[in-house]
Coordinates of N, CA and C in Angstrom, one line a residue:
E1 N 7.5 146.3 -25.2 CA 8.1 147.6 -25.4 C 7.6 148.2 -26.8
K2 N 7.8 149.5 -26.9 CA 7.4 150.2 -28.1 C 8.6 150.7 -28.8
A3 N 8.6 150.7 -30.2 CA 9.7 151.3 -30.9 C 9.7 152.8 -30.8
T4 N 10.9 153.4 -30.6 CA 11.0 154.8 -30.5 C 12.1 155.3 -31.4
A5 N 12.3 156.6 -31.5 CA 13.4 157.2 -32.3 C 14.7 156.7 -31.7
S6 N 14.9 156.6 -30.4 CA 16.1 156.1 -29.9 C 16.3 154.6 -29.9
R7 N 15.2 153.9 -30.0 CA 15.2 152.4 -30.1 C 14.3 151.9 -31.2
P8 N 14.7 152.2 -32.5 CA 13.9 151.8 -33.6 C 13.9 150.3 -33.8
L9 N 12.9 149.8 -34.6 CA 12.7 148.4 -34.9 C 12.6 148.3 -36.4
A10 N 13.3 147.3 -36.9 CA 13.3 147.0 -38.4 C 12.9 145.6 -38.6
W11 N 12.0 145.3 -39.5 CA 11.6 143.9 -39.9 C 12.1 143.7 -41.3
I12 N 13.0 142.8 -41.5 CA 13.5 142.5 -42.8 C 13.0 141.1 -43.2
A13 N 12.4 141.0 -44.4 CA 11.8 139.7 -44.8 C 12.2 139.4 -46.2
L14 N 12.4 138.1 -46.4 CA 12.7 137.5 -47.8 C 11.5 136.6 -48.1
E15 N 10.6 137.0 -49.0 CA 9.4 136.3 -49.3 C 9.2 136.1 -50.8
T16 N 8.5 135.1 -51.2 CA 8.2 134.9 -52.6 C 7.1 135.8 -53.0
N17 N 7.2 136.5 -54.1 CA 6.1 137.2 -54.7 C 5.3 136.2 -55.5
R18 N 4.1 136.0 -55.1 CA 3.2 134.9 -55.7 C 2.9 135.2 -57.2
E19 N 3.0 136.5 -57.6 CA 2.7 136.8 -59.0 C 3.9 136.6 -60.0
T20 N 5.1 137.0 -59.5 CA 6.3 136.9 -60.3 C 7.2 135.7 -60.0
F21 N 6.9 135.1 -58.8 CA 7.7 133.9 -58.3 C 9.2 134.3 -58.1
K22 N 9.4 135.6 -57.9 CA 10.8 136.1 -57.5 C 10.8 136.2 -56.0
H23 N 11.9 136.1 -55.4 CA 12.1 136.3 -54.0 C 12.5 137.7 -53.7
E24 N 11.7 138.4 -52.9 CA 11.9 139.8 -52.7 C 12.4 140.1 -51.2
L25 N 13.4 140.9 -51.1 CA 13.9 141.3 -49.8 C 13.2 142.7 -49.5
R26 N 12.4 142.7 -48.4 CA 11.7 144.0 -48.1 C 12.1 144.3 -46.6
I27 N 11.9 145.6 -46.4 CA 12.1 146.1 -45.0 C 10.9 147.0 -44.6
R28 N 10.6 146.9 -43.3 CA 9.6 147.8 -42.8 C 10.2 148.2 -41.4
Y29 N 10.1 149.5 -41.1 CA 10.6 150.0 -39.8 C 9.7 150.9 -39.1
W30 N 9.9 150.9 -37.8 CA 9.1 151.7 -36.9 C 10.1 152.5 -35.9
P31 N 9.8 153.7 -35.6 CA 8.6 154.5 -36.0 C 8.9 155.1 -37.3
G32 N 7.9 155.6 -38.0 CA 8.0 156.4 -39.2 C 8.0 155.7 -40.5
G33 N 8.0 154.4 -40.5 CA 7.9 153.7 -41.8 C 6.5 153.6 -42.4
E34 N 6.4 154.1 -43.6 CA 5.0 154.1 -44.2 C 4.5 152.7 -44.5
G35 N 5.4 151.9 -45.0 CA 5.0 150.5 -45.4 C 6.3 149.8 -45.8
P36 N 6.2 148.5 -46.2 CA 7.3 147.8 -46.7 C 8.0 148.5 -47.9
V37 N 9.4 148.4 -47.9 CA 10.2 149.0 -49.0 C 10.9 147.8 -49.6
K38 N 10.8 147.6 -50.9 CA 11.5 146.5 -51.6 C 13.0 147.0 -51.8
L39 N 13.9 146.2 -51.2 CA 15.3 146.5 -51.3 C 16.0 145.7 -52.4
A40 N 15.6 144.5 -52.6 CA 16.3 143.6 -53.6 C 15.5 142.4 -54.0
E41 N 16.0 141.8 -55.0 CA 15.5 140.4 -55.4 C 16.7 139.5 -55.1
A42 N 16.4 138.3 -54.6 CA 17.5 137.5 -54.1 C 17.2 136.0 -54.3
H43 N 18.3 135.2 -54.3 CA 18.2 133.8 -54.3 C 17.5 133.4 -53.0
P44 N 16.6 132.3 -53.0 CA 15.9 132.0 -51.8 C 16.8 131.6 -50.6
H45 N 18.0 131.1 -50.9 CA 19.0 130.8 -49.8 C 20.1 131.7 -49.7
G46 N 20.0 132.9 -50.3 CA 21.1 133.9 -50.2 C 22.3 133.7 -51.0
A47 N 22.3 132.9 -52.0 CA 23.5 132.7 -52.9 C 23.8 134.0 -53.6
W48 N 22.8 134.8 -54.0 CA 23.0 136.1 -54.6 C 21.9 137.0 -54.2
V49 N 22.3 138.3 -54.3 CA 21.3 139.4 -54.0 C 21.5 140.5 -55.1
E50 N 20.4 140.9 -55.7 CA 20.4 142.0 -56.7 C 19.8 143.2 -56.0
W51 N 20.6 144.1 -55.5 CA 20.2 145.3 -54.8 C 19.5 146.2 -55.8
L52 N 18.4 146.8 -55.5 CA 17.7 147.7 -56.3 C 18.0 149.2 -56.0
G53 N 18.8 149.8 -56.8 CA 19.2 151.2 -56.5 C 20.1 151.3 -55.4
K54 N 20.5 152.6 -55.1 CA 21.4 152.9 -54.0 C 20.6 153.7 -53.0
P55 N 20.4 153.1 -51.8 CA 19.7 153.9 -50.8 C 20.5 155.1 -50.2
N56 N 19.9 156.1 -49.8 CA 20.5 157.2 -49.2 C 21.2 156.8 -47.9
P57 N 22.5 156.8 -47.8 CA 23.2 156.3 -46.6 C 22.8 157.1 -45.3
G58 N 22.2 158.3 -45.4 CA 21.8 159.0 -44.2 C 20.4 158.6 -43.8
S59 N 19.7 157.8 -44.6 CA 18.3 157.5 -44.2 C 18.3 156.2 -43.3
K60 N 17.2 156.0 -42.7 CA 17.1 154.8 -41.9 C 17.3 153.5 -42.7
V61 N 16.6 153.5 -43.9 CA 16.7 152.3 -44.7 C 18.1 152.2 -45.2
G62 N 18.8 153.3 -45.6 CA 20.2 153.2 -46.0 C 21.1 152.7 -45.0
R63 N 20.9 153.0 -43.8 CA 21.8 152.5 -42.7 C 21.6 151.1 -42.5
I64 N 20.3 150.6 -42.5 CA 20.0 149.2 -42.3 C 20.6 148.4 -43.5
V65 N 20.4 148.8 -44.7 CA 20.9 148.1 -45.9 C 22.4 148.0 -45.8
T66 N 23.1 149.1 -45.4 CA 24.6 149.0 -45.3 C 25.0 148.0 -44.3
F67 N 24.2 147.9 -43.2 CA 24.5 146.9 -42.1 C 24.3 145.5 -42.7
V68 N 23.1 145.2 -43.3 CA 22.7 143.9 -43.8 C 23.7 143.5 -44.9
A69 N 24.1 144.4 -45.8 CA 25.0 144.0 -46.9 C 26.4 143.6 -46.3
G70 N 26.8 144.2 -45.2 CA 28.0 143.9 -44.6 C 28.1 142.6 -43.9
L71 N 26.9 142.0 -43.6 CA 26.9 140.7 -42.9 C 27.4 139.6 -43.8
G72 N 27.3 139.7 -45.1 CA 27.8 138.7 -46.0 C 29.2 138.7 -46.3
S73 N 29.9 139.8 -45.9 CA 31.3 139.9 -46.3 C 32.2 139.5 -45.2

């Protein structure tokens, strides 16, 4: 199947930046995502997350971040 406006797809990844050795939480979404967006730096096992800025709650990324952040509570 293909991602559509009514059935979007988001890929959330926590990966090590090989230059800084920090673990970065990034998101990429379809349709309409230009490329990966860095959301946070985090402990590799999720013990802590340092969110970078406040996403617009009306945006696709903002809605997904709100959802993901709520999973830990």
